[in-house]
Every structure is written in C-alpha cells, then in structure tokens.
Amino acid sequence: DVKVTQSSRYLVKRTGEKVFLECVQDMDHENMFWYRQDPGLGLRLIYFSYDVKMKEKGDIPEGYSVSREKKERFSLILESASTNQTSMYLCASSQPARKAFFGQGTRLTVV
Amino acid sequence: EDKVVQSPLSLVVHEGDTVTLNCSYEVTNFRSLLWYKQEKKAPTFLFMLTSSGIEKKSGRLSSILDKKELFSILNITATQTGDSAIYLCAGQIGSNYKLTFGKGTLLTVNP
C-alpha cells in the first residue's frame, strides 16, 4: 500500500516562528500536494510539485513556500507563522492521471 | 480561475434514504474528476471518472460524469449511519495534473 507520512500529527508554534511541515511518500510518485482544510472551505491547494525542484502555486500560496529537493519529500514552509495559519494541513501524492493518496494531516496551532 | 463547486454544502437524511451529491466544474484542460470520502481523518478515494456517461459503481455508491454539461453526481442508496462524512469532489487539471477540490458536502445520516 502507498504510504504518505506527515512528520507531525499536532504542532503548536508561536507567532513569527518559521515552521516546517514535512511529507514523505514511498511510491515514487511524480506529483505531491499541500492543502489546508478549514471548516466550510474544503481543501484549498497551497502549492503542488510535479517533479523534483518543480512547483506551481495553488489558490492560496501567500505566506507559504515549498521545497522539493528529493522526489519522495515535499516540505511546506511558513516563513513567519501567523494565527490565521492555524489549520489542518494535508499532504497528498499521486502519479499523473492517477488517484491521489493522502497523509494523516498535521493540525497546526499558531499562538 | 479553475472552479469546482459542490452542492448541497450539507445534507441531513434518515437511514435508508437515497442521496445525490452534485459536483460541477469550470476548469481549463480538464483531465478527470475524483470523489473522496472524509471521516475524521485523511480523505479516502471513492471514484475516478474520465469518460462521459460511464457509471462507476461500488456497493451502494455510484457516480457518473457528464463532460458536455461539466458535472458529476455521486449517488448513495439505502444510506447507513456509517455513510456520514464529508464527500469531496476534485478536478484533475492541466498538463501537470493539478488536483483542485470543491468545498465538500457534509452528509449526516440519522438512525
């Protein structure tokens, strides 16, 4: 079975901190995605990557950056965390034209 | 701007009812449409639809795509309390297969 692993299930950070959320997949997938999920807003795409070092902005990239130096790992970076970035963050991976698999999510609280 | 719109946003039914969930899309370079079910954790895959008019079925769940009218429906017959979940629809878009979600439909099935 495909495994998508997010480094933390729960995270509490202070306003202004730099935050790294890590995601690793074990199936050699080309595509990896970062979403945030807030009640009533569904999954909103922050960034996705379609190859190593290749990325594309999603619908809400402001305040975030990403890094994909190796195929299996996709990192989401909050340069200076703010309280409005408190959310559930979901990582997913897929082969092009195939279904995506999700990690278990990281619930981030910024205080 | 690519859009995936789901309706209704929430729905409450009784066990045994049949429900129809709707998903319409306005996207450039459409590839396929996917349905996911989300309970308390990561979304789990239900269906992937690429061709118009071909129904996909899994037990009491079925789905179909209309590429002319740009929508899909997800049907659940003889609903059970275990069907209570958020149902997410996503469009796979563009040459890099970006995955964009709608806001989801929160389905509550009461005994």
PDB file of C-alpha atoms in Angstrom:
ATOM      1  CA  ASP A   1       0.000   0.000   0.000  1.00  0.00           C
ATOM      2  CA  VAL A   2       1.079   3.552  -0.712  1.00  0.00           C
ATOM      3  CA  LYS A   3       2.198   5.393   2.349  1.00  0.00           C
ATOM      4  CA  VAL A   4       2.178   9.181   2.711  1.00  0.00           C
ATOM      5  CA  THR A   5       3.670  10.217   6.020  1.00  0.00           C
ATOM      6  CA  GLN A   6       3.447  13.645   7.573  1.00  0.00           C
ATOM      7  CA  SER A   7       6.052  14.322  10.213  1.00  0.00           C
ATOM      8  CA  SER A   8       3.728  15.571  12.960  1.00  0.00           C
ATOM      9  CA  ARG A   9       0.068  14.983  13.815  1.00  0.00           C
ATOM     10  CA  TYR A  10      -0.150  18.021  16.103  1.00  0.00           C
ATOM     11  CA  LEU A  11       2.038  21.097  16.242  1.00  0.00           C
ATOM     12  CA  VAL A  12       1.878  24.264  18.344  1.00  0.00           C
ATOM     13  CA  LYS A  13       4.022  27.203  17.278  1.00  0.00           C
ATOM     14  CA  ARG A  14       4.365  30.829  18.263  1.00  0.00           C
ATOM     15  CA  THR A  15       3.537  33.789  16.044  1.00  0.00           C
ATOM     16  CA  GLY A  16       6.544  34.781  13.972  1.00  0.00           C
ATOM     17  CA  GLU A  17       8.277  31.396  14.128  1.00  0.00           C
ATOM     18  CA  LYS A  18       9.491  29.666  10.968  1.00  0.00           C
ATOM     19  CA  VAL A  19       7.611  26.379  10.645  1.00  0.00           C
ATOM     20  CA  PHE A  20       8.459  23.322   8.549  1.00  0.00           C
ATOM     21  CA  LEU A  21       5.871  20.682   7.711  1.00  0.00           C
ATOM     22  CA  GLU A  22       7.336  17.572   6.140  1.00  0.00           C
ATOM     23  CA  CYS A  23       5.721  14.998   3.904  1.00  0.00           C
ATOM     24  CA  VAL A  24       7.278  11.783   2.617  1.00  0.00           C
ATOM     25  CA  GLN A  25       5.828   9.263   0.159  1.00  0.00           C
ATOM     26  CA  ASP A  26       7.180   5.815  -0.620  1.00  0.00           C
ATOM     27  CA  MET A  27       5.760   5.118  -4.090  1.00  0.00           C
ATOM     28  CA  ASP A  28       7.968   7.182  -6.383  1.00  0.00           C
ATOM     29  CA  HIS A  29       5.064   9.483  -7.236  1.00  0.00           C
ATOM     30  CA  GLU A  30       5.720  12.438  -9.521  1.00  0.00           C
ATOM     31  CA  ASN A  31       3.124  14.749  -8.005  1.00  0.00           C
ATOM     32  CA  MET A  32       2.885  15.981  -4.450  1.00  0.00           C
ATOM     33  CA  PHE A  33       0.399  18.462  -2.992  1.00  0.00           C
ATOM     34  CA  TRP A  34      -0.088  20.609   0.095  1.00  0.00           C
ATOM     35  CA  TYR A  35      -3.612  21.617   1.146  1.00  0.00           C
ATOM     36  CA  ARG A  36      -5.096  23.338   4.115  1.00  0.00           C
ATOM     37  CA  GLN A  37      -8.544  22.392   5.352  1.00  0.00           C
ATOM     38  CA  ASP A  38     -10.770  24.750   7.306  1.00  0.00           C
ATOM     39  CA  PRO A  39     -14.418  24.143   8.257  1.00  0.00           C
ATOM     40  CA  GLY A  40     -16.753  25.022   5.412  1.00  0.00           C
ATOM     41  CA  LEU A  41     -13.915  25.806   2.995  1.00  0.00           C
ATOM     42  CA  GLY A  42     -12.956  22.331   1.803  1.00  0.00           C
ATOM     43  CA  LEU A  43      -9.401  21.528   0.779  1.00  0.00           C
ATOM     44  CA  ARG A  44      -7.623  24.569  -0.602  1.00  0.00           C
ATOM     45  CA  LEU A  45      -4.467  23.983  -2.601  1.00  0.00           C
ATOM     46  CA  ILE A  46      -1.429  25.869  -1.330  1.00  0.00           C
ATOM     47  CA  TYR A  47       1.276  24.519  -3.660  1.00  0.00           C
ATOM     48  CA  PHE A  48       1.921  21.449  -5.686  1.00  0.00           C
ATOM     49  CA  SER A  49       5.023  19.927  -7.223  1.00  0.00           C
ATOM     50  CA  TYR A  50       5.119  17.849 -10.401  1.00  0.00           C
ATOM     51  CA  ASP A  51       8.795  16.903 -10.273  1.00  0.00           C
ATOM     52  CA  VAL A  52      11.909  17.464  -8.211  1.00  0.00           C
ATOM     53  CA  LYS A  53      12.537  21.213  -7.845  1.00  0.00           C
ATOM     54  CA  MET A  54       9.381  21.965  -9.900  1.00  0.00           C
ATOM     55  CA  LYS A  55       6.452  23.660  -8.237  1.00  0.00           C
ATOM     56  CA  GLU A  56       3.298  25.520  -9.071  1.00  0.00           C
ATOM     57  CA  LYS A  57       1.269  27.887  -6.915  1.00  0.00           C
ATOM     58  CA  GLY A  58      -2.149  26.815  -5.835  1.00  0.00           C
ATOM     59  CA  ASP A  59      -5.058  29.001  -4.802  1.00  0.00           C
ATOM     60  CA  ILE A  60      -3.645  30.323  -1.509  1.00  0.00           C
ATOM     61  CA  PRO A  61       0.182  30.453  -1.676  1.00  0.00           C
ATOM     62  CA  GLU A  62       0.592  33.723   0.248  1.00  0.00           C
ATOM     63  CA  GLY A  63       2.609  33.255   3.422  1.00  0.00           C
ATOM     64  CA  TYR A  64       3.889  29.820   2.365  1.00  0.00           C
ATOM     65  CA  SER A  65       6.780  28.397   0.402  1.00  0.00           C
ATOM     66  CA  VAL A  66       7.727  24.852  -0.532  1.00  0.00           C
ATOM     67  CA  SER A  67      10.781  22.760  -1.207  1.00  0.00           C
ATOM     68  CA  ARG A  68      11.213  19.540  -3.140  1.00  0.00           C
ATOM     69  CA  GLU A  69      14.860  18.548  -3.311  1.00  0.00           C
ATOM     70  CA  LYS A  70      14.182  14.796  -3.446  1.00  0.00           C
ATOM     71  CA  LYS A  71      11.339  13.029  -5.192  1.00  0.00           C
ATOM     72  CA  GLU A  72       9.940  11.427  -2.048  1.00  0.00           C
ATOM     73  CA  ARG A  73       9.888  14.531   0.150  1.00  0.00           C
ATOM     74  CA  PHE A  74       7.830  17.707  -0.096  1.00  0.00           C
ATOM     75  CA  SER A  75       8.173  20.383   2.571  1.00  0.00           C
ATOM     76  CA  LEU A  76       5.812  23.223   3.357  1.00  0.00           C
ATOM     77  CA  ILE A  77       7.397  26.265   4.994  1.00  0.00           C
ATOM     78  CA  LEU A  78       5.649  29.007   6.882  1.00  0.00           C
ATOM     79  CA  GLU A  79       8.223  31.769   6.836  1.00  0.00           C
ATOM     80  CA  SER A  80       6.694  33.691   9.736  1.00  0.00           C
ATOM     81  CA  ALA A  81       3.732  31.897  11.256  1.00  0.00           C
ATOM     82  CA  SER A  82       0.596  33.889  11.962  1.00  0.00           C
ATOM     83  CA  THR A  83      -2.574  32.992  13.838  1.00  0.00           C
ATOM     84  CA  ASN A  84      -4.595  32.879  10.605  1.00  0.00           C
ATOM     85  CA  GLN A  85      -2.431  29.949   9.522  1.00  0.00           C
ATOM     86  CA  THR A  86      -3.888  27.812  12.301  1.00  0.00           C
ATOM     87  CA  SER A  87      -5.426  24.957  10.334  1.00  0.00           C
ATOM     88  CA  MET A  88      -5.319  21.300   9.336  1.00  0.00           C
ATOM     89  CA  TYR A  89      -2.641  20.720   6.701  1.00  0.00           C
ATOM     90  CA  LEU A  90      -2.927  17.723   4.392  1.00  0.00           C
ATOM     91  CA  CYS A  91      -0.269  16.365   2.071  1.00  0.00           C
ATOM     92  CA  ALA A  92      -1.080  14.139  -0.905  1.00  0.00           C
ATOM     93  CA  SER A  93       0.835  12.381  -3.649  1.00  0.00           C
ATOM     94  CA  SER A  94      -0.045  10.790  -6.970  1.00  0.00           C
ATOM     95  CA  GLN A  95       1.180   9.676 -10.310  1.00  0.00           C
ATOM     96  CA  PRO A  96      -0.142  11.906 -13.108  1.00  0.00           C
ATOM     97  CA  ALA A  97      -3.632  10.775 -14.201  1.00  0.00           C
ATOM     98  CA  ARG A  98      -3.975   8.537 -11.152  1.00  0.00           C
ATOM     99  CA  LYS A  99      -5.754   8.897  -7.822  1.00  0.00           C
ATOM    100  CA  ALA A 100      -4.069  10.791  -5.030  1.00  0.00           C
ATOM    101  CA  PHE A 101      -3.221   9.336  -1.620  1.00  0.00           C
ATOM    102  CA  PHE A 102      -3.322  11.458   1.495  1.00  0.00           C
ATOM    103  CA  GLY A 103      -1.304  11.676   4.667  1.00  0.00           C
ATOM    104  CA  GLN A 104      -2.994  11.734   8.058  1.00  0.00           C
ATOM    105  CA  GLY A 105      -2.769  15.503   8.367  1.00  0.00           C
ATOM    106  CA  THR A 106      -0.991  17.928  10.673  1.00  0.00           C
ATOM    107  CA  ARG A 107      -3.111  20.083  12.922  1.00  0.00           C
ATOM    108  CA  LEU A 108      -1.129  23.281  13.357  1.00  0.00           C
ATOM    109  CA  THR A 109      -1.995  25.817  16.031  1.00  0.00           C
ATOM    110  CA  VAL A 110      -0.241  29.183  15.980  1.00  0.00           C
ATOM    111  CA  VAL A 111      -0.469  31.063  19.284  1.00  0.00           C
TER     112      VAL A 111
ATOM    113  CA  GLU B   1      -9.679  30.628 -12.495  1.00  0.00           C
ATOM    114  CA  ASP B   2     -10.427  26.930 -12.102  1.00  0.00           C
ATOM    115  CA  LYS B   3     -13.541  26.197 -10.058  1.00  0.00           C
ATOM    116  CA  VAL B   4     -15.088  23.083  -8.606  1.00  0.00           C
ATOM    117  CA  VAL B   5     -18.476  23.658  -6.980  1.00  0.00           C
ATOM    118  CA  GLN B   6     -20.304  21.135  -4.856  1.00  0.00           C
ATOM    119  CA  SER B   7     -23.919  21.170  -3.759  1.00  0.00           C
ATOM    120  CA  PRO B   8     -25.514  20.962  -1.355  1.00  0.00           C
ATOM    121  CA  LEU B   9     -22.902  22.007   1.206  1.00  0.00           C
ATOM    122  CA  SER B  10     -24.686  19.975   3.857  1.00  0.00           C
ATOM    123  CA  LEU B  11     -27.447  17.413   3.931  1.00  0.00           C
ATOM    124  CA  VAL B  12     -29.258  15.539   6.711  1.00  0.00           C
ATOM    125  CA  VAL B  13     -31.147  12.353   5.855  1.00  0.00           C
ATOM    126  CA  HIS B  14     -32.577   9.286   7.595  1.00  0.00           C
ATOM    127  CA  GLU B  15     -31.162   5.812   7.309  1.00  0.00           C
ATOM    128  CA  GLY B  16     -32.464   4.103   4.208  1.00  0.00           C
ATOM    129  CA  ASP B  17     -32.822   7.292   2.166  1.00  0.00           C
ATOM    130  CA  THR B  18     -31.135   7.734  -1.210  1.00  0.00           C
ATOM    131  CA  VAL B  19     -28.978  10.817  -1.693  1.00  0.00           C
ATOM    132  CA  THR B  20     -27.496  12.553  -4.712  1.00  0.00           C
ATOM    133  CA  LEU B  21     -24.475  14.805  -4.339  1.00  0.00           C
ATOM    134  CA  ASN B  22     -23.564  17.221  -7.094  1.00  0.00           C
ATOM    135  CA  CYS B  23     -20.272  18.497  -8.440  1.00  0.00           C
ATOM    136  CA  SER B  24     -19.873  20.987 -11.278  1.00  0.00           C
ATOM    137  CA  TYR B  25     -16.621  22.284 -12.673  1.00  0.00           C
ATOM    138  CA  GLU B  26     -15.289  25.144 -14.763  1.00  0.00           C
ATOM    139  CA  VAL B  27     -11.660  24.387 -15.427  1.00  0.00           C
ATOM    140  CA  THR B  28      -9.173  24.691 -18.231  1.00  0.00           C
ATOM    141  CA  ASN B  29      -7.747  21.492 -19.646  1.00  0.00           C
ATOM    142  CA  PHE B  30      -9.882  19.048 -17.678  1.00  0.00           C
ATOM    143  CA  ARG B  31      -8.413  15.573 -17.238  1.00  0.00           C
ATOM    144  CA  SER B  32     -10.635  13.696 -14.817  1.00  0.00           C
ATOM    145  CA  LEU B  33     -12.895  14.034 -11.801  1.00  0.00           C
ATOM    146  CA  LEU B  34     -12.366  12.274  -8.490  1.00  0.00           C
ATOM    147  CA  TRP B  35     -14.595  11.639  -5.472  1.00  0.00           C
ATOM    148  CA  TYR B  36     -13.299  11.141  -1.946  1.00  0.00           C
ATOM    149  CA  LYS B  37     -14.919  10.384   1.405  1.00  0.00           C
ATOM    150  CA  GLN B  38     -13.527  12.002   4.546  1.00  0.00           C
ATOM    151  CA  GLU B  39     -14.460  10.911   8.024  1.00  0.00           C
ATOM    152  CA  LYS B  40     -12.330  12.073  10.888  1.00  0.00           C
ATOM    153  CA  LYS B  41      -9.026  11.678   9.183  1.00  0.00           C
ATOM    154  CA  ALA B  42      -7.492  11.576   5.705  1.00  0.00           C
ATOM    155  CA  PRO B  43      -9.750  11.521   2.631  1.00  0.00           C
ATOM    156  CA  THR B  44     -10.168   8.073   1.120  1.00  0.00           C
ATOM    157  CA  PHE B  45     -10.644   7.502  -2.588  1.00  0.00           C
ATOM    158  CA  LEU B  46     -14.030   6.518  -3.988  1.00  0.00           C
ATOM    159  CA  PHE B  47     -14.087   7.006  -7.758  1.00  0.00           C
ATOM    160  CA  MET B  48     -12.158   8.445 -10.671  1.00  0.00           C
ATOM    161  CA  LEU B  49     -14.150   9.425 -13.764  1.00  0.00           C
ATOM    162  CA  THR B  50     -12.590  10.264 -17.087  1.00  0.00           C
ATOM    163  CA  SER B  51     -15.203   9.428 -19.702  1.00  0.00           C
ATOM    164  CA  SER B  52     -18.748  10.756 -20.015  1.00  0.00           C
ATOM    165  CA  GLY B  53     -21.740   8.534 -19.420  1.00  0.00           C
ATOM    166  CA  ILE B  54     -19.963   5.554 -17.903  1.00  0.00           C
ATOM    167  CA  GLU B  55     -21.279   4.787 -14.437  1.00  0.00           C
ATOM    168  CA  LYS B  56     -18.830   3.609 -11.814  1.00  0.00           C
ATOM    169  CA  LYS B  57     -20.279   1.531  -9.004  1.00  0.00           C
ATOM    170  CA  SER B  58     -19.072   0.242  -5.658  1.00  0.00           C
ATOM    171  CA  GLY B  59     -21.695  -1.362  -3.471  1.00  0.00           C
ATOM    172  CA  ARG B  60     -24.357   1.235  -2.662  1.00  0.00           C
ATOM    173  CA  LEU B  61     -22.306   4.070  -4.168  1.00  0.00           C
ATOM    174  CA  SER B  62     -22.271   5.043  -7.810  1.00  0.00           C
ATOM    175  CA  SER B  63     -21.056   8.010  -9.826  1.00  0.00           C
ATOM    176  CA  ILE B  64     -21.237   9.342 -13.353  1.00  0.00           C
ATOM    177  CA  LEU B  65     -19.643  12.171 -15.315  1.00  0.00           C
ATOM    178  CA  ASP B  66     -21.173  14.457 -17.948  1.00  0.00           C
ATOM    179  CA  LYS B  67     -18.366  16.231 -19.808  1.00  0.00           C
ATOM    180  CA  LYS B  68     -20.743  18.185 -22.015  1.00  0.00           C
ATOM    181  CA  GLU B  69     -22.598  19.768 -19.093  1.00  0.00           C
ATOM    182  CA  LEU B  70     -19.475  19.763 -16.884  1.00  0.00           C
ATOM    183  CA  PHE B  71     -20.813  17.977 -13.847  1.00  0.00           C
ATOM    184  CA  SER B  72     -20.766  14.746 -11.932  1.00  0.00           C
ATOM    185  CA  ILE B  73     -23.092  13.157  -9.402  1.00  0.00           C
ATOM    186  CA  LEU B  74     -22.444  10.741  -6.577  1.00  0.00           C
ATOM    187  CA  ASN B  75     -25.395   8.578  -5.559  1.00  0.00           C
ATOM    188  CA  ILE B  76     -25.693   6.679  -2.306  1.00  0.00           C
ATOM    189  CA  THR B  77     -28.631   4.302  -1.976  1.00  0.00           C
ATOM    190  CA  ALA B  78     -30.019   2.822   1.271  1.00  0.00           C
ATOM    191  CA  THR B  79     -27.875   5.149   3.358  1.00  0.00           C
ATOM    192  CA  GLN B  80     -26.429   3.980   6.672  1.00  0.00           C
ATOM    193  CA  THR B  81     -25.093   5.941   9.636  1.00  0.00           C
ATOM    194  CA  GLY B  82     -21.596   4.916   8.553  1.00  0.00           C
ATOM    195  CA  ASP B  83     -22.067   6.967   5.388  1.00  0.00           C
ATOM    196  CA  SER B  84     -21.958  10.127   7.496  1.00  0.00           C
ATOM    197  CA  ALA B  85     -18.895  12.010   6.265  1.00  0.00           C
ATOM    198  CA  ILE B  86     -17.687  14.878   4.118  1.00  0.00           C
ATOM    199  CA  TYR B  87     -17.765  13.961   0.433  1.00  0.00           C
ATOM    200  CA  LEU B  88     -15.183  15.765  -1.648  1.00  0.00           C
ATOM    201  CA  CYS B  89     -15.076  16.235  -5.385  1.00  0.00           C
ATOM    202  CA  ALA B  90     -11.875  17.201  -7.207  1.00  0.00           C
ATOM    203  CA  GLY B  91     -10.884  18.091 -10.745  1.00  0.00           C
ATOM    204  CA  GLN B  92      -7.586  16.880 -12.161  1.00  0.00           C
ATOM    205  CA  ILE B  93      -6.426  19.725 -14.377  1.00  0.00           C
ATOM    206  CA  GLY B  94      -3.772  20.697 -16.842  1.00  0.00           C
ATOM    207  CA  SER B  95      -0.642  19.123 -18.243  1.00  0.00           C
ATOM    208  CA  ASN B  96       0.747  18.531 -14.737  1.00  0.00           C
ATOM    209  CA  TYR B  97      -2.483  17.071 -13.312  1.00  0.00           C
ATOM    210  CA  LYS B  98      -3.077  19.630 -10.590  1.00  0.00           C
ATOM    211  CA  LEU B  99      -5.835  18.478  -8.218  1.00  0.00           C
ATOM    212  CA  THR B 100      -8.379  21.128  -7.201  1.00  0.00           C
ATOM    213  CA  PHE B 101     -11.146  20.378  -4.708  1.00  0.00           C
ATOM    214  CA  GLY B 102     -14.607  21.745  -4.088  1.00  0.00           C
ATOM    215  CA  LYS B 103     -15.794  22.740  -0.613  1.00  0.00           C
ATOM    216  CA  GLY B 104     -17.295  19.353   0.079  1.00  0.00           C
ATOM    217  CA  THR B 105     -20.739  18.127   1.097  1.00  0.00           C
ATOM    218  CA  LEU B 106     -21.262  17.255   4.748  1.00  0.00           C
ATOM    219  CA  LEU B 107     -23.656  14.308   4.833  1.00  0.00           C
ATOM    220  CA  THR B 108     -25.300  13.320   8.111  1.00  0.00           C
ATOM    221  CA  VAL B 109     -27.314  10.107   8.207  1.00  0.00           C
ATOM    222  CA  ASN B 110     -29.548   9.813  11.247  1.00  0.00           C
ATOM    223  CA  PRO B 111     -30.800   6.445  12.552  1.00  0.00           C
TER     224      PRO B 111
END
